[in-house]
Amino acid sequence: MDTSKSTETETDYIAGASIFSGRPDPTWTVSLEIVERLQSLWVSLPPLDASPPQPPALGYRGCFLRDKAKQREWVAYKGAVTLQTPSESETRRDAQREFEPLLLHSAPAGLIPPQILQSEGL
Amino acid sequence: MAVKITIDMFSGRPNPVVELDAKEAKDVLERLKPTTALSGDEAEKAATPILGYRGLIVEQSGTTGVSKDLPERFRVSSGRLTGRGLAHNPADSNFEDFFFGPRGLAKKARDMKNLQSVLKTEVARAVEIRKKFILDPIAFPIFITCTCGPIYEPAWWNDGGQRQLNNNCYNYASNYRTDTFAQPGRAAGAMYSSLTCASVLPAAVKDALEDTPGANNKCPPEGHLVALVIAPNIDFHWYRKGRNGFWTHKPGSTQATNLDNSGHLILDPRTADRGMYTSFCTFMVVKHGHIKIN
């Protein structure tokens, strides 16, 4: 899948975490430096042969990086990263679980409850 | 002989269908030949409806070549056969892997290219969900225990768009669609100020929900019962009791479900697996037409 850069701006990229039930989930903009690191990481990941882990109904359910300009989204949860575009979906194995913490720690301080990061080992 | 296989996975859209030629049909019926009988509650678990992929419905018709060991219509689900007079393991217990595999027959169905990756996950998920099922004995006759309770209609809420994404647990529990991710107290200008029972509960009272701490999981004569729980200083969450006496909920913008975090049906939110929502605050009553939320 195409992960090439063009004339991108930070506002093209929105990150978010799926955590809450009552409150709106947190979202934030991501610096291009972080985006580049995440995209490099994605390119290096091998395919996931097994089924991706299923999140619980309540609690932390993963995080995402959305590229509004190119209508694509990476979703990361417990060592699996899925890139979704309007036409296809591809899941890769993030054995070291690097994508998820890199994205989550790009959130402004306090936006994600520290208890969540702690309980997830992130 | 004609054999048709329906991939039973959708709630709203028509399910994809695969029609087999004679050679394929013969091979499929051979693979699905019943062997050992299922034990315990395996058949009931395999036939229990769930959201998402639920199995393959096989229909055979004609006068020659049909399998006399199998009924006209039966289900293959999580590697098991169920149908009229049928509760068995098939000769090929990995039939679904074969069917959805790279050389499988599923690819004959329309729109399969887009569904392939979803199905890979869904087939495995269905197995996991059914493993977790704990089926309680059903007492007959089944009484409608909460006459004013809302009907569990997940397909209505789980549209993957406007309704699902903009209505949260509070909307779902109060059965009140606002498309605003409703917050307790906001409509009354008295939104909660902290994520504690002491703050969220009175905010909900301002929306005209009635606090009934002594409800003890009993349906009210008017309106329906909801329950407020809190992940201390993180979030709040609501459940609602349905007409059949079971509780359901909608975690944030995700789908409405009747299962808890352990995959069990919810008979009482006080004892359900609630993950980080460890504080049970109270039961409350929603009287239809009385409340206003936003």
Coordinates of C-alpha atoms in Angstrom, one line a residue:
Chain A
M1 CA 0.0 0.0 0.0
D2 CA 1.1 3.5 -0.7
T3 CA 2.7 5.2 2.2
S4 CA 4.6 7.8 0.3
K5 CA 4.7 11.4 1.4
S6 CA 3.5 14.4 -0.5
T7 CA 2.8 18.0 0.6
E8 CA 1.4 16.8 3.9
T9 CA 0.5 19.0 6.8
E10 CA 0.0 18.1 10.4
T11 CA -3.7 18.9 10.2
D12 CA -4.0 16.0 7.7
Y13 CA -3.4 13.6 10.5
I14 CA -5.7 12.9 13.5
A15 CA -5.0 10.4 16.2
G16 CA -7.4 9.0 18.7
A17 CA -7.9 6.3 21.2
S18 CA -11.0 4.2 21.8
I19 CA -11.4 4.1 25.5
F20 CA -14.5 5.7 26.9
S21 CA -18.2 4.8 26.9
G22 CA -19.9 7.9 28.3
R23 CA -17.3 10.6 27.4
P24 CA -16.2 11.3 23.9
D25 CA -13.0 9.5 23.0
P26 CA -9.9 11.6 22.9
T27 CA -8.5 12.8 19.6
W28 CA -5.4 14.9 18.8
T29 CA -3.3 16.1 16.0
V30 CA 0.1 14.4 15.4
S31 CA 3.4 16.0 14.3
L32 CA 4.7 15.0 10.9
E33 CA 7.8 13.7 12.6
I34 CA 5.7 11.1 14.5
V35 CA 3.7 10.3 11.4
E36 CA 6.9 9.6 9.5
R37 CA 8.2 7.3 12.3
L38 CA 4.9 5.5 12.4
Q39 CA 4.8 5.1 8.6
S40 CA 8.4 3.8 8.6
L41 CA 7.5 1.3 11.4
W42 CA 4.4 0.2 9.4
V43 CA 6.6 -0.5 6.3
S44 CA 8.9 -2.7 8.4
L45 CA 6.2 -4.8 9.9
P46 CA 5.5 -8.4 8.6
P47 CA 2.0 -9.6 7.8
L48 CA -0.1 -11.0 10.6
D49 CA -1.0 -14.6 9.8
A50 CA -3.3 -15.1 12.8
S51 CA -6.5 -13.3 13.7
P52 CA -5.9 -10.0 15.4
P53 CA -6.7 -9.8 19.1
Q54 CA -10.3 -8.7 19.9
P55 CA -10.7 -5.8 22.3
P56 CA -13.2 -6.0 25.2
A57 CA -16.5 -4.3 25.1
L58 CA -15.6 -1.9 27.9
G59 CA -12.3 -0.2 28.4
Y60 CA -9.3 0.4 26.2
R61 CA -10.0 -0.8 22.6
G62 CA -7.0 0.5 20.7
C63 CA -5.8 3.6 19.0
F64 CA -5.8 5.0 15.4
L65 CA -4.0 7.4 13.1
R66 CA -6.3 8.9 10.4
D67 CA -4.9 10.4 7.2
K68 CA -7.8 12.6 6.2
A69 CA -6.3 13.6 2.9
K70 CA -5.7 10.1 1.7
Q71 CA -8.8 8.5 3.4
R72 CA -6.8 5.9 5.2
E73 CA -6.5 4.9 8.8
W74 CA -4.1 2.7 10.9
V75 CA -5.7 1.0 13.8
A76 CA -3.4 -0.6 16.5
Y77 CA -4.3 -2.9 19.3
K78 CA -2.1 -5.3 21.2
G79 CA 0.5 -6.1 18.6
A80 CA -1.6 -5.9 15.5
V81 CA -1.7 -2.9 13.2
T82 CA -4.4 -2.7 10.5
L83 CA -4.3 -0.2 7.6
Q84 CA -7.7 0.5 6.2
T85 CA -8.5 2.3 3.0
P86 CA -11.9 2.7 1.3
S87 CA -11.0 -0.4 -0.9
E88 CA -8.9 -2.7 1.2
S89 CA -7.6 -3.6 4.6
E90 CA -4.2 -5.1 5.6
T91 CA -3.1 -6.3 9.0
R92 CA 0.5 -6.6 10.1
R93 CA 2.2 -8.0 13.2
D94 CA 3.8 -5.5 15.6
A95 CA 5.5 -8.1 17.8
Q96 CA 7.4 -5.5 19.8
R97 CA 4.2 -3.5 20.2
E98 CA 6.0 -0.3 19.1
F99 CA 3.3 1.4 16.9
E100 CA 0.7 1.7 19.7
P101 CA 2.8 3.4 22.4
L102 CA 4.5 5.7 19.9
L103 CA 1.0 6.9 18.8
L104 CA -0.5 7.1 22.3
H105 CA 2.4 9.0 23.8
S106 CA 2.1 11.6 21.1
A107 CA -1.2 12.7 22.8
P108 CA -1.0 15.9 24.9
A109 CA -0.3 15.2 28.6
G110 CA -3.4 14.2 30.5
L111 CA -5.6 13.5 27.5
I112 CA -5.3 9.8 28.0
P113 CA -5.9 8.7 31.6
P114 CA -2.5 7.4 32.9
Q115 CA -4.3 4.5 34.5
I116 CA -5.2 3.3 31.0
L117 CA -1.6 3.4 29.8
Q118 CA -0.5 1.7 33.0
S119 CA -3.0 -1.1 32.9
E120 CA -2.2 -1.7 29.2
G121 CA 1.6 -1.8 29.9
L122 CA 2.1 1.1 27.5
Chain B
M1 CA -29.0 -32.1 -7.1
A2 CA -28.6 -28.4 -6.1
V3 CA -26.6 -27.2 -3.2
K4 CA -26.6 -23.6 -2.0
I5 CA -24.5 -22.2 0.8
T6 CA -25.4 -18.9 2.5
I7 CA -22.7 -17.1 4.5
D8 CA -24.8 -16.1 7.5
M9 CA -23.1 -12.9 8.7
F10 CA -25.2 -9.8 8.2
S11 CA -28.0 -8.3 10.2
G12 CA -29.3 -5.7 7.7
R13 CA -27.9 -6.6 4.3
P14 CA -28.9 -9.9 2.5
N15 CA -26.3 -12.6 3.2
P16 CA -23.8 -13.6 0.4
V17 CA -24.8 -16.9 -1.3
V18 CA -22.7 -19.5 -3.2
E19 CA -24.4 -21.9 -5.6
L20 CA -22.3 -25.0 -6.2
D21 CA -22.0 -27.1 -9.4
A22 CA -22.5 -30.9 -9.2
K23 CA -18.8 -31.7 -8.5
E24 CA -18.4 -29.1 -5.8
A25 CA -21.7 -30.2 -4.2
K26 CA -20.6 -33.8 -4.0
D27 CA -17.3 -32.8 -2.4
V28 CA -19.0 -30.5 0.1
L29 CA -21.6 -33.1 1.1
E30 CA -18.8 -35.6 1.6
R31 CA -16.8 -33.2 3.8
L32 CA -20.0 -32.5 5.8
K33 CA -21.0 -36.1 6.3
P34 CA -22.0 -36.4 10.0
T35 CA -19.7 -38.4 12.2
T36 CA -19.8 -38.3 16.0
A37 CA -22.7 -36.8 17.9
L38 CA -22.1 -33.5 19.7
S39 CA -22.0 -33.6 23.4
G40 CA -23.3 -31.5 26.2
D41 CA -24.5 -28.0 25.1
E42 CA -22.2 -27.9 22.0
A43 CA -25.2 -27.9 19.6
E44 CA -27.0 -25.2 21.4
K45 CA -23.9 -23.1 21.5
A46 CA -23.2 -23.6 17.8
A47 CA -26.8 -22.6 16.9
T48 CA -27.0 -19.6 19.3
P49 CA -27.3 -16.4 17.2
I50 CA -24.5 -13.8 17.6
L51 CA -23.7 -10.6 15.8
G52 CA -21.3 -11.0 12.9
Y53 CA -20.4 -14.3 11.3
R54 CA -22.8 -17.0 12.5
G55 CA -22.0 -19.9 10.2
L56 CA -22.9 -21.4 6.9
I57 CA -26.4 -22.4 6.0
V58 CA -26.3 -25.3 3.6
E59 CA -29.4 -26.2 1.6
Q60 CA -29.6 -29.3 -0.6
S61 CA -32.5 -30.1 -3.0
G62 CA -33.2 -32.5 -5.9
T63 CA -33.9 -36.2 -6.2
T64 CA -30.5 -37.7 -7.0
G65 CA -27.1 -37.1 -5.3
V66 CA -28.5 -35.5 -2.2
S67 CA -27.1 -36.7 1.1
K68 CA -29.6 -38.8 3.1
D69 CA -27.5 -38.3 6.2
L70 CA -28.2 -34.6 6.2
P71 CA -31.4 -32.6 6.3
E72 CA -32.5 -30.3 3.5
R73 CA -31.3 -27.3 5.4
F74 CA -28.7 -27.2 8.1
R75 CA -26.0 -25.1 9.6
V76 CA -22.2 -25.4 9.8
S77 CA -21.0 -23.3 12.6
S78 CA -17.7 -23.2 14.5
G79 CA -16.9 -26.7 13.0
R80 CA -20.2 -28.2 14.0
L81 CA -23.4 -29.4 12.2
T82 CA -26.8 -28.4 13.5
G83 CA -30.3 -28.8 12.0
R84 CA -33.4 -30.9 12.2
G85 CA -32.2 -34.2 13.7
L86 CA -28.6 -33.1 13.3
A87 CA -26.2 -32.3 16.1
H88 CA -22.9 -33.8 14.9
N89 CA -19.3 -33.2 14.0
P90 CA -18.7 -33.2 10.2
A91 CA -16.1 -35.5 8.6
D92 CA -14.1 -32.4 7.9
S93 CA -14.0 -30.5 11.1
N94 CA -12.1 -27.7 9.3
F95 CA -14.7 -27.3 6.6
E96 CA -15.0 -23.5 7.3
D97 CA -11.3 -23.0 6.9
F98 CA -11.5 -24.9 3.6
F99 CA -14.6 -22.9 2.5
F100 CA -13.0 -19.5 3.2
G101 CA -9.4 -20.6 2.3
P102 CA -7.5 -19.5 -0.8
R103 CA -9.0 -22.2 -2.9
G104 CA -12.3 -22.3 -1.1
L105 CA -15.8 -21.9 -2.6
A106 CA -16.5 -18.6 -0.7
K107 CA -14.8 -16.7 -3.4
K108 CA -17.7 -17.5 -5.8
A109 CA -19.9 -15.2 -3.7
R110 CA -20.6 -11.7 -4.9
D111 CA -18.6 -8.9 -3.1
M112 CA -16.3 -11.5 -1.6
K113 CA -13.2 -9.5 -2.3
N114 CA -14.3 -6.8 0.2
L115 CA -15.5 -9.3 2.8
Q116 CA -12.5 -11.7 2.7
S117 CA -10.4 -10.0 5.4
V118 CA -13.4 -9.3 7.6
L119 CA -14.5 -13.0 7.4
K120 CA -11.0 -14.2 8.3
T121 CA -11.4 -12.4 11.7
E122 CA -15.1 -13.1 12.1
V123 CA -14.8 -16.9 11.7
A124 CA -12.2 -17.0 14.4
R125 CA -14.2 -14.6 16.6
A126 CA -17.3 -16.7 16.3
V127 CA -15.4 -19.7 17.7
E128 CA -14.0 -17.7 20.5
I129 CA -17.4 -16.2 21.4
R130 CA -19.1 -19.6 21.5
K131 CA -16.3 -21.0 23.6
K132 CA -17.1 -18.3 26.2
F133 CA -20.8 -18.9 26.2
I134 CA -22.3 -20.1 29.4
L135 CA -25.8 -21.2 28.6
D136 CA -28.1 -21.2 31.6
P137 CA -31.0 -23.6 31.6
I138 CA -34.1 -22.0 30.0
A139 CA -37.1 -22.1 32.2
F140 CA -40.3 -22.6 30.3
P141 CA -42.7 -20.9 29.8
I142 CA -40.6 -17.7 29.2
F143 CA -42.4 -14.8 30.7
I144 CA -41.9 -11.2 29.6
T145 CA -40.5 -9.9 32.8
C146 CA -40.3 -6.2 32.0
T147 CA -43.3 -5.1 30.0
C148 CA -42.1 -1.5 29.7
G149 CA -38.5 -2.5 29.0
P150 CA -37.1 -1.6 25.6
I151 CA -36.6 -4.3 23.0
Y152 CA -33.1 -5.4 22.3
E153 CA -32.7 -4.3 18.7
P154 CA -28.9 -3.9 18.1
A155 CA -29.2 -3.7 14.3
W156 CA -31.1 -0.4 14.7
W157 CA -28.3 1.2 16.7
N158 CA -25.3 -0.6 15.1
D159 CA -25.5 1.1 11.7
G160 CA -21.8 1.9 11.6
G161 CA -22.6 5.5 10.9
Q162 CA -24.7 8.4 12.3
R163 CA -26.6 6.5 14.9
Q164 CA -23.9 4.3 16.2
L165 CA -21.1 6.8 16.2
N166 CA -22.9 9.8 17.8
N167 CA -24.9 8.0 20.5
N168 CA -23.3 6.6 23.6
C169 CA -24.2 4.5 26.5
Y170 CA -26.4 7.2 28.0
N171 CA -28.4 7.6 24.8
Y172 CA -28.7 3.8 24.5
A173 CA -29.6 3.2 28.1
S174 CA -32.3 5.9 28.1
N175 CA -33.4 4.7 24.7
Y176 CA -33.2 8.3 23.5
R177 CA -31.3 9.2 20.3
T178 CA -29.8 12.7 20.2
D179 CA -26.8 12.2 17.9
T180 CA -24.9 14.3 20.4
F181 CA -23.1 11.7 22.6
A182 CA -25.4 12.8 25.4
Q183 CA -23.9 13.8 28.8
P184 CA -25.7 13.5 32.1
G185 CA -27.1 16.9 33.2
R186 CA -26.0 18.8 30.0
A187 CA -29.6 19.3 28.8
A188 CA -30.5 20.8 32.1
G189 CA -27.4 23.0 32.2
A190 CA -26.1 21.0 35.2
M191 CA -23.5 18.6 33.7
Y192 CA -21.5 16.5 36.1
S193 CA -18.2 18.0 37.3
S194 CA -16.3 14.9 38.1
L195 CA -16.3 11.3 37.2
T196 CA -17.7 10.0 40.4
C197 CA -21.1 8.5 41.4
A198 CA -21.6 11.6 43.6
S199 CA -21.4 13.9 40.6
V200 CA -22.9 11.9 37.7
L201 CA -25.9 10.6 39.6
P202 CA -27.4 14.0 40.5
A203 CA -26.6 15.2 36.9
A204 CA -28.8 12.4 35.6
V205 CA -31.5 13.3 38.1
K206 CA -31.5 16.8 36.6
D207 CA -32.3 15.1 33.2
A208 CA -35.4 13.6 35.0
L209 CA -34.1 10.1 35.5
E210 CA -35.3 8.8 38.9
D211 CA -32.9 7.4 41.4
T212 CA -34.1 4.0 42.7
P213 CA -31.2 2.6 44.7
G214 CA -33.5 0.0 46.2
A215 CA -34.6 -1.4 42.8
N216 CA -32.5 -4.5 43.3
N217 CA -32.7 -5.4 39.6
K218 CA -36.5 -5.5 39.7
C219 CA -38.4 -3.8 36.8
P220 CA -40.5 -0.8 37.7
P221 CA -44.2 -0.7 37.0
E222 CA -43.7 2.4 34.7
G223 CA -40.7 3.1 32.5
H224 CA -37.5 0.9 32.4
L225 CA -34.6 0.3 34.6
V226 CA -31.1 1.6 33.9
A227 CA -27.8 1.2 35.9
L228 CA -25.0 3.7 36.3
V229 CA -21.4 2.6 36.8
I230 CA -18.2 4.5 37.0
A231 CA -14.6 4.0 36.1
P232 CA -13.4 6.3 38.9
N233 CA -12.1 9.6 37.5
I234 CA -12.0 8.1 34.0
D235 CA -15.5 7.7 32.6
F236 CA -19.1 6.7 33.3
H237 CA -21.2 3.9 31.7
W238 CA -24.9 2.9 31.6
Y239 CA -26.7 -0.3 31.1
R240 CA -30.4 -0.8 30.4
K241 CA -32.7 -3.7 31.3
G242 CA -34.7 -5.1 28.4
R243 CA -38.1 -6.6 28.1
N244 CA -36.7 -10.1 28.4
G245 CA -35.1 -9.3 31.7
F246 CA -31.5 -9.2 30.3
W247 CA -29.3 -6.2 30.4
T248 CA -27.7 -4.6 27.3
H249 CA -25.4 -1.7 26.7
K250 CA -23.5 0.4 24.1
P251 CA -19.9 1.2 25.0
G252 CA -19.3 4.6 23.5
S253 CA -19.4 4.8 19.8
T254 CA -19.1 1.0 19.4
Q255 CA -21.9 -1.4 18.8
A256 CA -24.7 -2.2 21.3
T257 CA -24.3 -5.6 22.8
N258 CA -25.9 -8.0 25.3
L259 CA -22.6 -9.4 26.5
D260 CA -20.2 -8.3 29.2
N261 CA -16.4 -8.1 29.1
S262 CA -16.3 -11.9 29.6
G263 CA -18.7 -12.6 26.8
H264 CA -21.6 -13.5 29.1
L265 CA -25.2 -12.5 29.0
I266 CA -25.9 -9.9 31.6
L267 CA -28.5 -10.8 34.2
D268 CA -27.4 -8.2 36.7
P269 CA -25.0 -5.4 36.0
R270 CA -23.8 -5.5 39.6
T271 CA -22.2 -8.9 39.0
A272 CA -21.3 -8.5 35.3
D273 CA -17.6 -8.2 34.1
R274 CA -17.4 -4.4 33.8
G275 CA -13.7 -4.0 33.1
M276 CA -12.5 -0.6 34.5
Y277 CA -16.0 0.5 35.5
T278 CA -15.5 -0.9 39.0
S279 CA -18.0 1.3 40.9
F280 CA -21.6 0.4 40.8
C281 CA -23.5 3.6 41.6
T282 CA -27.2 2.9 41.4
F283 CA -30.3 1.7 39.6
M284 CA -32.4 4.4 38.0
V285 CA -35.8 4.5 36.2
V286 CA -36.3 6.1 32.8
K287 CA -40.0 7.1 32.4
H288 CA -40.7 7.4 28.7
G289 CA -41.4 11.0 27.7
H290 CA -40.3 12.4 31.0
I291 CA -36.5 12.7 30.5
K292 CA -34.6 15.2 28.4
I293 CA -31.0 14.5 27.5
N294 CA -28.4 16.1 25.3

